[in-house]
Amino acid sequence: MITRGTARSHAALRVHVLYTGGTFGMADRGAGMGPRSGIGAEIADVITRYDEAMGRAVEFRYAEFDRVIDSADADPDTAVRIAEWVRYSTEQERPDGVIVIHGTDTMAYVGARVAFELRDLDVAVVFTGAQIPLDYPGSDAQHNLHLALDSIAAQPAPGIYIAFGSALHPAARARKRACDDYDGFTTVRELTPPLSPPVLLPRRHSTATRLPVGLLTVFPDLRADLLMAAIRQYPGGIVLECYGSGTMPHGAEVVETIRTATRRGTPVVVITQCDSGSVDLARYLPGRALLDAGVISGGDMTREAALAKLAYLVDLGFSGEQLRDWMTTNMLGELSNPATTTPLPATVREDASTVRSR
Ligand code: ASP
């Protein structure tokens, strides 16, 4: 990463800007759009226009990734690099907030991981990007960067956010919802502040011996072979995006594959494909079979947050019961507190017993 420029003025909003790539700065490469580096001067222009429009001076530091990317190429290191830069940069000089310009495709995944990495940061970090590049007609790049500046000016609680279209989303609960709409993101579920602040985990970890973590969506006719292949490829653990309250085709082979994995120490975390409600493994027989096979309930975490949290904890060296405890603890709002998820079957069971007793 390199520092590209600094503009200063008095009584200013102080922001640090990191440009990582994405459509925001892309150009037509003939065979499709690709990332473009060296856009510091254009960012400065956009910030100057904010300054003029809002009458609020902005003092900013700007940096770019050495190699800007289409965020489809984000890898497990991308979020860690961003988090390291933010930590370093905010330790050098305390800004009012940090803006990360990022591609939209993996913004929710990377944002969620950064949320775990920087859970103790006392400054707001706002991710933003664009559906249409900065110098294209109809571009939303300037609007989104201004929204990110507005969000920082409004002094949100420290945390990681996505500013996009018309809203500010908590990264740990956000998802890309559209590639044809300026409102590209949604807050799948509201952030649930932890009941009590969790004890801080050790901060540094080694990525040299990283165990990869994967995500698999359940579908009718999911076979044990595919599950087995996924478990082999991702020994760090698997997030299994199940149906409804945590069900999947639960033939003996599938269940035994999961049991073998969890016994060998590969965690399997169950989340739901639904946008509302939570995993409740005790509700249906398939869920009970998964519970019995040793899976961890991911509650109502988004797929992005569940994957980020699992990878983060595995990178920190957690396994077994400790990993289970942390996965089921609301660390920063990514998971509803257990009491707030209402189990539907309570009413159903009551009705059934009433019917039987007649
Ligand atoms: N493919 C682009 C990216 O994620 C899409 C975008 O930025 O909107 O980098």
mmCIF file of C-alpha atoms and ligand atoms in Angstrom:
data_model
loop_
_atom_site.group_PDB
_atom_site.id
_atom_site.type_symbol
_atom_site.label_atom_id
_atom_site.label_comp_id
_atom_site.label_asym_id
_atom_site.label_seq_id
_atom_site.Cartn_x
_atom_site.Cartn_y
_atom_site.Cartn_z
ATOM 1 C CA MET A 1 0.000 0.000 0.000
ATOM 2 C CA ILE A 2 1.200 3.510 -0.730
ATOM 3 C CA THR A 3 0.167 6.901 0.511
ATOM 4 C CA ARG A 4 -0.947 8.932 -2.467
ATOM 5 C CA GLY A 5 -1.770 12.316 -1.071
ATOM 6 C CA THR A 6 -2.993 14.539 1.695
ATOM 7 C CA ALA A 7 -5.140 17.659 1.585
ATOM 8 C CA ARG A 8 -5.527 19.720 4.728
ATOM 9 C CA SER A 9 -7.813 22.466 5.903
ATOM 10 C CA HIS A 10 -8.963 23.944 9.211
ATOM 11 C CA ALA A 11 -11.667 22.614 11.597
ATOM 12 C CA ALA A 12 -11.967 19.656 9.329
ATOM 13 C CA LEU A 13 -13.569 16.270 9.341
ATOM 14 C CA ARG A 14 -10.534 13.992 9.497
ATOM 15 C CA VAL A 15 -10.736 10.785 7.481
ATOM 16 C CA HIS A 16 -8.382 8.128 6.242
ATOM 17 C CA VAL A 17 -9.292 6.605 2.876
ATOM 18 C CA LEU A 18 -8.088 3.228 1.630
ATOM 19 C CA TYR A 19 -8.846 2.292 -1.978
ATOM 20 C CA THR A 20 -8.699 -1.458 -2.623
ATOM 21 C CA GLY A 21 -10.306 -1.629 -6.089
ATOM 22 C CA GLY A 22 -13.789 -2.560 -7.276
ATOM 23 C CA THR A 23 -16.134 -0.980 -9.804
ATOM 24 C CA PHE A 24 -15.720 2.410 -8.074
ATOM 25 C CA GLY A 25 -12.487 3.059 -9.975
ATOM 26 C CA MET A 26 -12.760 0.553 -12.812
ATOM 27 C CA ALA A 27 -12.126 1.142 -16.511
ATOM 28 C CA ASP A 28 -13.158 -0.709 -19.632
ATOM 29 C CA ARG A 29 -10.389 -3.135 -20.569
ATOM 30 C CA GLY A 30 -11.936 -4.082 -23.908
ATOM 31 C CA ALA A 31 -12.787 -7.562 -22.671
ATOM 32 C CA GLY A 32 -14.698 -6.305 -19.633
ATOM 33 C CA MET A 33 -14.161 -3.877 -16.802
ATOM 34 C CA GLY A 34 -11.052 -4.171 -14.661
ATOM 35 C CA PRO A 35 -9.602 -2.360 -11.656
ATOM 36 C CA ARG A 36 -7.588 0.826 -12.108
ATOM 37 C CA SER A 37 -4.929 2.155 -9.758
ATOM 38 C CA GLY A 38 -3.751 5.711 -9.090
ATOM 39 C CA ILE A 39 -7.117 7.375 -8.578
ATOM 40 C CA GLY A 40 -5.989 9.541 -5.643
ATOM 41 C CA ALA A 41 -6.484 12.823 -7.535
ATOM 42 C CA GLU A 42 -10.040 11.823 -8.528
ATOM 43 C CA ILE A 43 -10.860 10.921 -4.927
ATOM 44 C CA ALA A 44 -9.473 14.302 -3.860
ATOM 45 C CA ASP A 45 -11.838 16.001 -6.356
ATOM 46 C CA VAL A 46 -14.828 14.081 -5.001
ATOM 47 C CA ILE A 47 -13.879 15.043 -1.458
ATOM 48 C CA THR A 48 -13.428 18.684 -2.470
ATOM 49 C CA ARG A 49 -16.943 18.660 -3.942
ATOM 50 C CA TYR A 50 -18.258 17.316 -0.624
ATOM 51 C CA ASP A 51 -16.390 20.057 1.146
ATOM 52 C CA GLU A 52 -17.999 22.682 -1.132
ATOM 53 C CA ALA A 53 -21.504 21.212 -0.961
ATOM 54 C CA MET A 54 -21.573 20.676 2.794
ATOM 55 C CA GLY A 55 -19.465 23.630 3.877
ATOM 56 C CA ARG A 56 -17.476 21.190 5.959
ATOM 57 C CA ALA A 57 -13.778 20.961 5.310
ATOM 58 C CA VAL A 58 -12.337 17.488 5.036
ATOM 59 C CA GLU A 59 -8.775 16.621 5.940
ATOM 60 C CA PHE A 60 -7.839 13.248 4.515
ATOM 61 C CA ARG A 61 -5.047 10.764 4.093
ATOM 62 C CA TYR A 62 -5.253 8.494 1.101
ATOM 63 C CA ALA A 63 -3.746 5.092 0.406
ATOM 64 C CA GLU A 64 -4.204 2.368 -2.170
ATOM 65 C CA PHE A 65 -3.588 -1.342 -2.261
ATOM 66 C CA ASP A 66 -0.317 -2.031 -4.123
ATOM 67 C CA ARG A 67 -2.389 -4.146 -6.465
ATOM 68 C CA VAL A 68 -5.996 -3.035 -6.674
ATOM 69 C CA ILE A 69 -8.443 -5.872 -7.293
ATOM 70 C CA ASP A 70 -11.853 -6.851 -8.526
ATOM 71 C CA SER A 71 -13.199 -7.876 -5.141
ATOM 72 C CA ALA A 72 -14.169 -11.222 -6.636
ATOM 73 C CA ASP A 73 -10.454 -11.947 -6.149
ATOM 74 C CA ALA A 74 -10.531 -11.180 -2.434
ATOM 75 C CA ASP A 75 -8.858 -14.004 -0.518
ATOM 76 C CA PRO A 76 -8.624 -14.783 3.200
ATOM 77 C CA ASP A 77 -5.765 -12.259 3.514
ATOM 78 C CA THR A 78 -7.656 -9.329 2.017
ATOM 79 C CA ALA A 79 -9.661 -8.514 5.133
ATOM 80 C CA VAL A 80 -6.651 -9.075 7.378
ATOM 81 C CA ARG A 81 -4.561 -6.650 5.287
ATOM 82 C CA ILE A 82 -7.301 -4.041 5.398
ATOM 83 C CA ALA A 83 -7.666 -4.460 9.156
ATOM 84 C CA GLU A 84 -3.910 -4.168 9.679
ATOM 85 C CA TRP A 85 -3.786 -0.997 7.614
ATOM 86 C CA VAL A 86 -6.711 0.535 9.494
ATOM 87 C CA ARG A 87 -5.175 -0.319 12.850
ATOM 88 C CA TYR A 88 -1.774 1.047 11.855
ATOM 89 C CA SER A 89 -3.210 4.152 10.262
ATOM 90 C CA THR A 90 -5.504 4.999 13.191
ATOM 91 C CA GLU A 91 -2.700 4.422 15.668
ATOM 92 C CA GLN A 92 -0.473 6.891 13.797
ATOM 93 C CA GLU A 93 -3.012 9.671 13.762
ATOM 94 C CA ARG A 94 -6.520 9.414 15.170
ATOM 95 C CA PRO A 95 -9.071 10.327 12.489
ATOM 96 C CA ASP A 96 -12.840 10.801 12.913
ATOM 97 C CA GLY A 97 -13.325 7.747 10.739
ATOM 98 C CA VAL A 98 -11.887 5.511 8.049
ATOM 99 C CA ILE A 99 -13.351 4.884 4.588
ATOM 100 C CA VAL A 100 -12.521 1.694 2.703
ATOM 101 C CA ILE A 101 -13.385 1.783 -1.005
ATOM 102 C CA HIS A 102 -14.006 -1.818 -2.011
ATOM 103 C CA GLY A 103 -15.721 -3.886 -4.695
ATOM 104 C CA THR A 104 -19.305 -4.722 -3.892
ATOM 105 C CA ASP A 105 -19.175 -8.444 -4.687
ATOM 106 C CA THR A 106 -17.354 -9.409 -1.504
ATOM 107 C CA MET A 107 -17.827 -6.240 0.527
ATOM 108 C CA ALA A 108 -20.128 -7.963 3.032
ATOM 109 C CA TYR A 109 -17.736 -10.921 3.451
ATOM 110 C CA VAL A 110 -14.661 -8.748 3.853
ATOM 111 C CA GLY A 111 -16.518 -6.159 5.954
ATOM 112 C CA ALA A 112 -17.727 -8.868 8.336
ATOM 113 C CA ARG A 113 -14.217 -10.245 8.736
ATOM 114 C CA VAL A 114 -12.817 -6.771 9.342
ATOM 115 C CA ALA A 115 -15.535 -6.306 11.993
ATOM 116 C CA PHE A 116 -14.124 -9.266 13.926
ATOM 117 C CA GLU A 117 -10.519 -8.234 13.369
ATOM 118 C CA LEU A 118 -11.194 -4.683 14.585
ATOM 119 C CA ARG A 119 -13.828 -5.430 17.203
ATOM 120 C CA ASP A 120 -11.920 -3.322 19.750
ATOM 121 C CA LEU A 121 -11.278 -0.317 17.468
ATOM 122 C CA ASP A 122 -12.754 2.904 18.818
ATOM 123 C CA VAL A 123 -13.251 4.545 15.418
ATOM 124 C CA ALA A 124 -15.936 3.915 12.774
ATOM 125 C CA VAL A 125 -14.790 2.225 9.569
ATOM 126 C CA VAL A 126 -17.108 2.721 6.610
ATOM 127 C CA PHE A 127 -16.872 0.549 3.504
ATOM 128 C CA THR A 128 -18.248 1.918 0.277
ATOM 129 C CA GLY A 129 -18.042 1.301 -3.455
ATOM 130 C CA ALA A 130 -20.114 1.760 -6.575
ATOM 131 C CA GLN A 131 -22.276 -0.034 -9.101
ATOM 132 C CA ILE A 132 -21.023 2.251 -11.915
ATOM 133 C CA PRO A 133 -17.436 3.570 -12.169
ATOM 134 C CA LEU A 134 -16.568 7.085 -11.063
ATOM 135 C CA ASP A 135 -16.104 8.563 -14.540
ATOM 136 C CA TYR A 136 -19.084 6.840 -16.189
ATOM 137 C CA PRO A 137 -22.452 8.548 -16.792
ATOM 138 C CA GLY A 138 -24.907 7.733 -14.014
ATOM 139 C CA SER A 139 -22.116 6.752 -11.625
ATOM 140 C CA ASP A 140 -23.061 6.364 -7.986
ATOM 141 C CA ALA A 141 -19.405 6.538 -6.875
ATOM 142 C CA GLN A 142 -19.422 10.185 -5.787
ATOM 143 C CA HIS A 143 -22.788 9.818 -4.055
ATOM 144 C CA ASN A 144 -21.592 6.782 -2.115
ATOM 145 C CA LEU A 145 -18.320 8.383 -1.080
ATOM 146 C CA HIS A 146 -20.259 11.440 0.093
ATOM 147 C CA LEU A 147 -22.629 9.134 2.006
ATOM 148 C CA ALA A 148 -19.617 7.544 3.695
ATOM 149 C CA LEU A 149 -18.314 11.010 4.650
ATOM 150 C CA ASP A 150 -21.780 11.986 5.921
ATOM 151 C CA SER A 151 -21.887 8.795 7.974
ATOM 152 C CA ILE A 152 -18.580 9.607 9.625
ATOM 153 C CA ALA A 153 -19.638 13.215 10.186
ATOM 154 C CA ALA A 154 -22.711 11.872 12.023
ATOM 155 C CA GLN A 155 -20.341 10.149 14.478
ATOM 156 C CA PRO A 156 -21.757 6.636 14.501
ATOM 157 C CA ALA A 157 -20.773 4.220 17.252
ATOM 158 C CA PRO A 158 -17.359 2.670 16.606
ATOM 159 C CA GLY A 159 -17.754 -0.373 14.367
ATOM 160 C CA ILE A 160 -17.638 -1.488 10.765
ATOM 161 C CA TYR A 161 -20.311 -0.235 8.359
ATOM 162 C CA ILE A 162 -21.268 -0.322 4.707
ATOM 163 C CA ALA A 163 -22.499 3.006 3.295
ATOM 164 C CA PHE A 164 -24.239 2.424 0.000
ATOM 165 C CA GLY A 165 -27.147 3.930 -1.949
ATOM 166 C CA SER A 166 -29.465 5.359 0.653
ATOM 167 C CA ALA A 167 -28.384 3.566 3.807
ATOM 168 C CA LEU A 168 -25.692 2.740 6.314
ATOM 169 C CA HIS A 169 -25.545 -0.983 7.145
ATOM 170 C CA PRO A 170 -23.702 -2.757 9.973
ATOM 171 C CA ALA A 171 -21.181 -4.951 8.148
ATOM 172 C CA ALA A 172 -21.803 -7.928 10.455
ATOM 173 C CA ARG A 173 -25.459 -8.034 9.325
ATOM 174 C CA ALA A 174 -25.206 -6.833 5.729
ATOM 175 C CA ARG A 175 -25.472 -8.546 2.367
ATOM 176 C CA LYS A 176 -25.186 -7.494 -1.266
ATOM 177 C CA ARG A 177 -28.735 -7.673 -2.558
ATOM 178 C CA ALA A 178 -28.602 -6.180 -6.061
ATOM 179 C CA CYS A 179 -26.255 -5.674 -8.989
ATOM 180 C CA ASP A 180 -28.773 -3.542 -10.907
ATOM 181 C CA ASP A 181 -29.853 -1.056 -8.253
ATOM 182 C CA TYR A 182 -28.104 1.843 -6.542
ATOM 183 C CA ASP A 183 -29.294 0.378 -3.234
ATOM 184 C CA GLY A 184 -26.975 -2.572 -3.575
ATOM 185 C CA PHE A 185 -26.996 -3.704 0.060
ATOM 186 C CA THR A 186 -29.453 -4.700 2.703
ATOM 187 C CA THR A 187 -29.315 -5.195 6.445
ATOM 188 C CA VAL A 188 -30.540 -8.779 6.687
ATOM 189 C CA ARG A 189 -31.141 -8.554 10.419
ATOM 190 C CA GLU A 190 -30.627 -5.724 12.854
ATOM 191 C CA LEU A 191 -27.381 -5.555 14.765
ATOM 192 C CA THR A 192 -27.911 -7.038 18.239
ATOM 193 C CA PRO A 193 -25.526 -5.392 20.675
ATOM 194 C CA PRO A 194 -24.073 -8.057 23.025
ATOM 195 C CA LEU A 195 -25.778 -8.241 26.435
ATOM 196 C CA SER A 196 -22.390 -7.774 28.064
ATOM 197 C CA PRO A 197 -19.110 -7.026 26.313
ATOM 198 C CA PRO A 198 -17.310 -10.329 25.635
ATOM 199 C CA VAL A 199 -13.873 -10.740 27.156
ATOM 200 C CA LEU A 200 -11.330 -9.766 24.550
ATOM 201 C CA LEU A 201 -9.609 -12.558 22.715
ATOM 202 C CA PRO A 202 -5.891 -12.583 21.991
ATOM 203 C CA ARG A 203 -5.324 -10.054 19.236
ATOM 204 C CA ARG A 204 -2.594 -11.401 17.042
ATOM 205 C CA HIS A 205 -2.632 -14.602 15.116
ATOM 206 C CA SER A 206 -0.520 -16.299 12.538
ATOM 207 C CA THR A 207 -1.872 -16.593 9.029
ATOM 208 C CA ALA A 208 1.123 -18.715 7.992
ATOM 209 C CA THR A 209 -0.501 -21.910 9.212
ATOM 210 C CA ARG A 210 -4.031 -20.909 8.323
ATOM 211 C CA LEU A 211 -6.590 -23.709 8.091
ATOM 212 C CA PRO A 212 -9.028 -22.862 5.307
ATOM 213 C CA VAL A 213 -12.693 -22.447 6.164
ATOM 214 C CA GLY A 214 -15.510 -22.976 3.636
ATOM 215 C CA LEU A 215 -19.194 -22.454 2.992
ATOM 216 C CA LEU A 216 -21.635 -24.908 1.451
ATOM 217 C CA THR A 217 -25.283 -24.297 0.626
ATOM 218 C CA VAL A 218 -27.645 -27.195 1.151
ATOM 219 C CA PHE A 219 -30.019 -28.164 -1.678
ATOM 220 C CA PRO A 220 -32.317 -31.106 -2.436
ATOM 221 C CA ASP A 221 -30.180 -34.107 -3.408
ATOM 222 C CA LEU A 222 -27.037 -32.852 -1.673
ATOM 223 C CA ARG A 223 -24.846 -35.943 -1.515
ATOM 224 C CA ALA A 224 -22.409 -37.137 1.088
ATOM 225 C CA ASP A 225 -19.577 -37.131 -1.501
ATOM 226 C CA LEU A 226 -19.866 -33.389 -2.059
ATOM 227 C CA LEU A 227 -19.982 -32.777 1.655
ATOM 228 C CA MET A 228 -16.952 -35.013 2.166
ATOM 229 C CA ALA A 229 -15.022 -33.185 -0.569
ATOM 230 C CA ALA A 230 -15.844 -29.844 1.081
ATOM 231 C CA ILE A 231 -14.752 -31.086 4.482
ATOM 232 C CA ARG A 232 -11.460 -32.346 3.036
ATOM 233 C CA GLN A 233 -10.789 -29.046 1.266
ATOM 234 C CA TYR A 234 -11.649 -26.943 4.310
ATOM 235 C CA PRO A 235 -10.213 -28.626 7.393
ATOM 236 C CA GLY A 236 -10.601 -25.379 9.360
ATOM 237 C CA GLY A 237 -14.350 -25.836 9.274
ATOM 238 C CA ILE A 238 -17.472 -25.582 7.184
ATOM 239 C CA VAL A 239 -20.429 -23.248 7.402
ATOM 240 C CA LEU A 240 -23.417 -25.259 6.220
ATOM 241 C CA GLU A 241 -26.208 -23.037 4.934
ATOM 242 C CA CYS A 242 -29.212 -25.214 5.690
ATOM 243 C CA TYR A 243 -32.936 -24.823 5.144
ATOM 244 C CA GLY A 244 -35.312 -23.094 7.535
ATOM 245 C CA SER A 245 -34.561 -23.750 11.172
ATOM 246 C CA GLY A 246 -31.524 -25.899 10.338
ATOM 247 C CA THR A 247 -32.526 -28.908 8.283
ATOM 248 C CA MET A 248 -31.027 -30.713 5.286
ATOM 249 C CA PRO A 249 -31.367 -34.078 3.556
ATOM 250 C CA HIS A 250 -30.358 -36.256 6.505
ATOM 251 C CA GLY A 251 -29.686 -39.661 5.050
ATOM 252 C CA ALA A 252 -27.362 -41.889 7.052
ATOM 253 C CA GLU A 253 -24.370 -41.210 4.779
ATOM 254 C CA VAL A 254 -24.682 -37.439 5.086
ATOM 255 C CA VAL A 255 -25.102 -37.566 8.854
ATOM 256 C CA GLU A 256 -22.178 -39.972 9.266
ATOM 257 C CA THR A 257 -19.980 -37.740 7.113
ATOM 258 C CA ILE A 258 -20.742 -34.817 9.402
ATOM 259 C CA ARG A 259 -20.232 -36.911 12.530
ATOM 260 C CA THR A 260 -16.841 -38.116 11.284
ATOM 261 C CA ALA A 261 -15.804 -34.530 10.526
ATOM 262 C CA THR A 262 -16.808 -33.122 13.909
ATOM 263 C CA ARG A 263 -15.168 -36.052 15.732
ATOM 264 C CA ARG A 264 -11.945 -35.359 13.846
ATOM 265 C CA GLY A 265 -12.128 -31.739 14.967
ATOM 266 C CA THR A 266 -13.486 -30.057 11.840
ATOM 267 C CA PRO A 267 -16.261 -27.762 13.072
ATOM 268 C CA VAL A 268 -19.517 -27.682 11.117
ATOM 269 C CA VAL A 269 -21.603 -24.562 11.738
ATOM 270 C CA VAL A 270 -25.256 -24.593 10.710
ATOM 271 C CA ILE A 271 -26.936 -21.376 9.548
ATOM 272 C CA THR A 272 -30.206 -20.783 7.733
ATOM 273 C CA GLN A 273 -30.906 -19.805 4.134
ATOM 274 C CA CYS A 274 -33.862 -17.740 5.409
ATOM 275 C CA ASP A 275 -33.585 -13.978 5.805
ATOM 276 C CA SER A 276 -35.736 -14.078 8.923
ATOM 277 C CA GLY A 277 -35.714 -16.435 11.884
ATOM 278 C CA SER A 278 -32.965 -18.475 13.436
ATOM 279 C CA VAL A 279 -31.548 -21.979 13.465
ATOM 280 C CA ASP A 280 -33.335 -24.182 15.999
ATOM 281 C CA LEU A 281 -31.829 -27.628 15.661
ATOM 282 C CA ALA A 282 -34.190 -29.207 18.171
ATOM 283 C CA ARG A 283 -37.280 -28.409 16.127
ATOM 284 C CA TYR A 284 -37.198 -31.118 13.409
ATOM 285 C CA LEU A 285 -35.745 -34.585 13.137
ATOM 286 C CA PRO A 286 -33.122 -33.604 10.516
ATOM 287 C CA GLY A 287 -31.925 -30.810 12.808
ATOM 288 C CA ARG A 288 -31.767 -33.193 15.753
ATOM 289 C CA ALA A 289 -29.693 -35.593 13.663
ATOM 290 C CA LEU A 290 -27.252 -32.751 12.899
ATOM 291 C CA LEU A 291 -27.117 -31.791 16.561
ATOM 292 C CA ASP A 292 -26.418 -35.377 17.460
ATOM 293 C CA ALA A 293 -23.652 -35.449 14.830
ATOM 294 C CA GLY A 294 -21.906 -32.593 16.636
ATOM 295 C CA VAL A 295 -22.700 -29.474 14.605
ATOM 296 C CA ILE A 296 -22.620 -25.967 16.077
ATOM 297 C CA SER A 297 -25.713 -23.779 15.742
ATOM 298 C CA GLY A 298 -24.959 -20.546 13.932
ATOM 299 C CA GLY A 299 -28.215 -18.996 15.189
ATOM 300 C CA ASP A 300 -29.312 -16.200 12.874
ATOM 301 C CA MET A 301 -25.909 -15.149 11.582
ATOM 302 C CA THR A 302 -25.655 -14.177 7.930
ATOM 303 C CA ARG A 303 -23.534 -16.460 5.784
ATOM 304 C CA GLU A 304 -20.958 -13.683 5.469
ATOM 305 C CA ALA A 305 -20.726 -13.164 9.228
ATOM 306 C CA ALA A 306 -20.712 -16.877 10.052
ATOM 307 C CA LEU A 307 -17.889 -17.534 7.599
ATOM 308 C CA ALA A 308 -15.939 -14.508 8.827
ATOM 309 C CA LYS A 309 -16.376 -15.431 12.486
ATOM 310 C CA LEU A 310 -15.434 -19.067 11.989
ATOM 311 C CA ALA A 311 -12.331 -18.139 9.989
ATOM 312 C CA TYR A 312 -11.375 -15.497 12.545
ATOM 313 C CA LEU A 313 -11.692 -17.876 15.508
ATOM 314 C CA VAL A 314 -9.889 -20.695 13.716
ATOM 315 C CA ASP A 315 -7.075 -18.275 12.802
ATOM 316 C CA LEU A 316 -6.845 -17.363 16.480
ATOM 317 C CA GLY A 317 -6.299 -21.035 17.233
ATOM 318 C CA PHE A 318 -9.655 -21.894 18.799
ATOM 319 C CA SER A 319 -11.066 -25.396 18.464
ATOM 320 C CA GLY A 320 -13.422 -27.818 20.225
ATOM 321 C CA GLU A 321 -15.663 -26.530 23.008
ATOM 322 C CA GLN A 322 -13.959 -23.130 23.147
ATOM 323 C CA LEU A 323 -14.694 -22.600 19.474
ATOM 324 C CA ARG A 324 -18.302 -23.707 20.019
ATOM 325 C CA ASP A 325 -18.653 -21.281 22.933
ATOM 326 C CA TRP A 326 -17.381 -18.335 20.927
ATOM 327 C CA MET A 327 -19.371 -19.246 17.804
ATOM 328 C CA THR A 328 -22.561 -19.205 19.881
ATOM 329 C CA THR A 329 -21.659 -15.968 21.703
ATOM 330 C CA ASN A 330 -22.813 -12.670 20.298
ATOM 331 C CA MET A 331 -19.458 -10.895 20.004
ATOM 332 C CA LEU A 332 -20.336 -7.691 18.214
ATOM 333 C CA GLY A 333 -23.980 -7.811 17.159
ATOM 334 C CA GLU A 334 -23.686 -10.556 14.538
ATOM 335 C CA LEU A 335 -25.940 -12.963 16.435
ATOM 336 C CA SER A 336 -29.252 -12.413 18.205
ATOM 337 C CA ASN A 337 -29.111 -13.083 21.897
ATOM 338 C CA PRO A 338 -30.754 -16.500 22.469
ATOM 339 C CA ALA A 339 -33.742 -15.184 24.415
ATOM 340 C CA THR A 340 -34.815 -12.980 21.526
ATOM 341 C CA THR A 341 -35.423 -15.833 19.088
ATOM 342 C CA THR A 342 -38.987 -17.053 19.519
ATOM 343 C CA PRO A 343 -39.443 -20.786 19.072
ATOM 344 C CA LEU A 344 -42.639 -21.338 17.107
ATOM 345 C CA PRO A 345 -43.224 -24.959 18.227
ATOM 346 C CA ALA A 346 -44.170 -23.951 21.795
ATOM 347 C CA THR A 347 -47.617 -22.929 20.546
ATOM 348 C CA VAL A 348 -47.831 -25.841 18.137
ATOM 349 C CA ARG A 349 -47.070 -28.371 20.889
ATOM 350 C CA GLU A 350 -49.636 -26.801 23.197
ATOM 351 C CA ASP A 351 -52.310 -27.017 20.503
ATOM 352 C CA ALA A 352 -51.428 -30.631 19.763
ATOM 353 C CA SER A 353 -51.725 -31.692 23.383
ATOM 354 C CA THR A 354 -55.057 -29.886 23.650
ATOM 355 C CA VAL A 355 -56.296 -31.854 20.676
ATOM 356 C CA ARG A 356 -55.058 -35.156 22.126
ATOM 357 C CA SER A 357 -56.661 -34.580 25.543
ATOM 358 C CA ARG A 358 -60.119 -34.088 24.107
HETATM 359 N N1 ASP B 1 -16.881 -7.050 -9.529
HETATM 360 C C1 ASP B 1 -16.873 -5.782 -8.840
HETATM 361 C C2 ASP B 1 -16.096 -5.959 -7.555
HETATM 362 O O1 ASP B 1 -16.619 -6.543 -6.630
HETATM 363 C C3 ASP B 1 -18.253 -5.339 -8.570
HETATM 364 C C4 ASP B 1 -18.385 -4.021 -7.863
HETATM 365 O O2 ASP B 1 -17.453 -3.465 -7.333
HETATM 366 O O3 ASP B 1 -19.518 -3.500 -7.846
HETATM 367 O O4 ASP B 1 -14.962 -5.560 -7.461
#
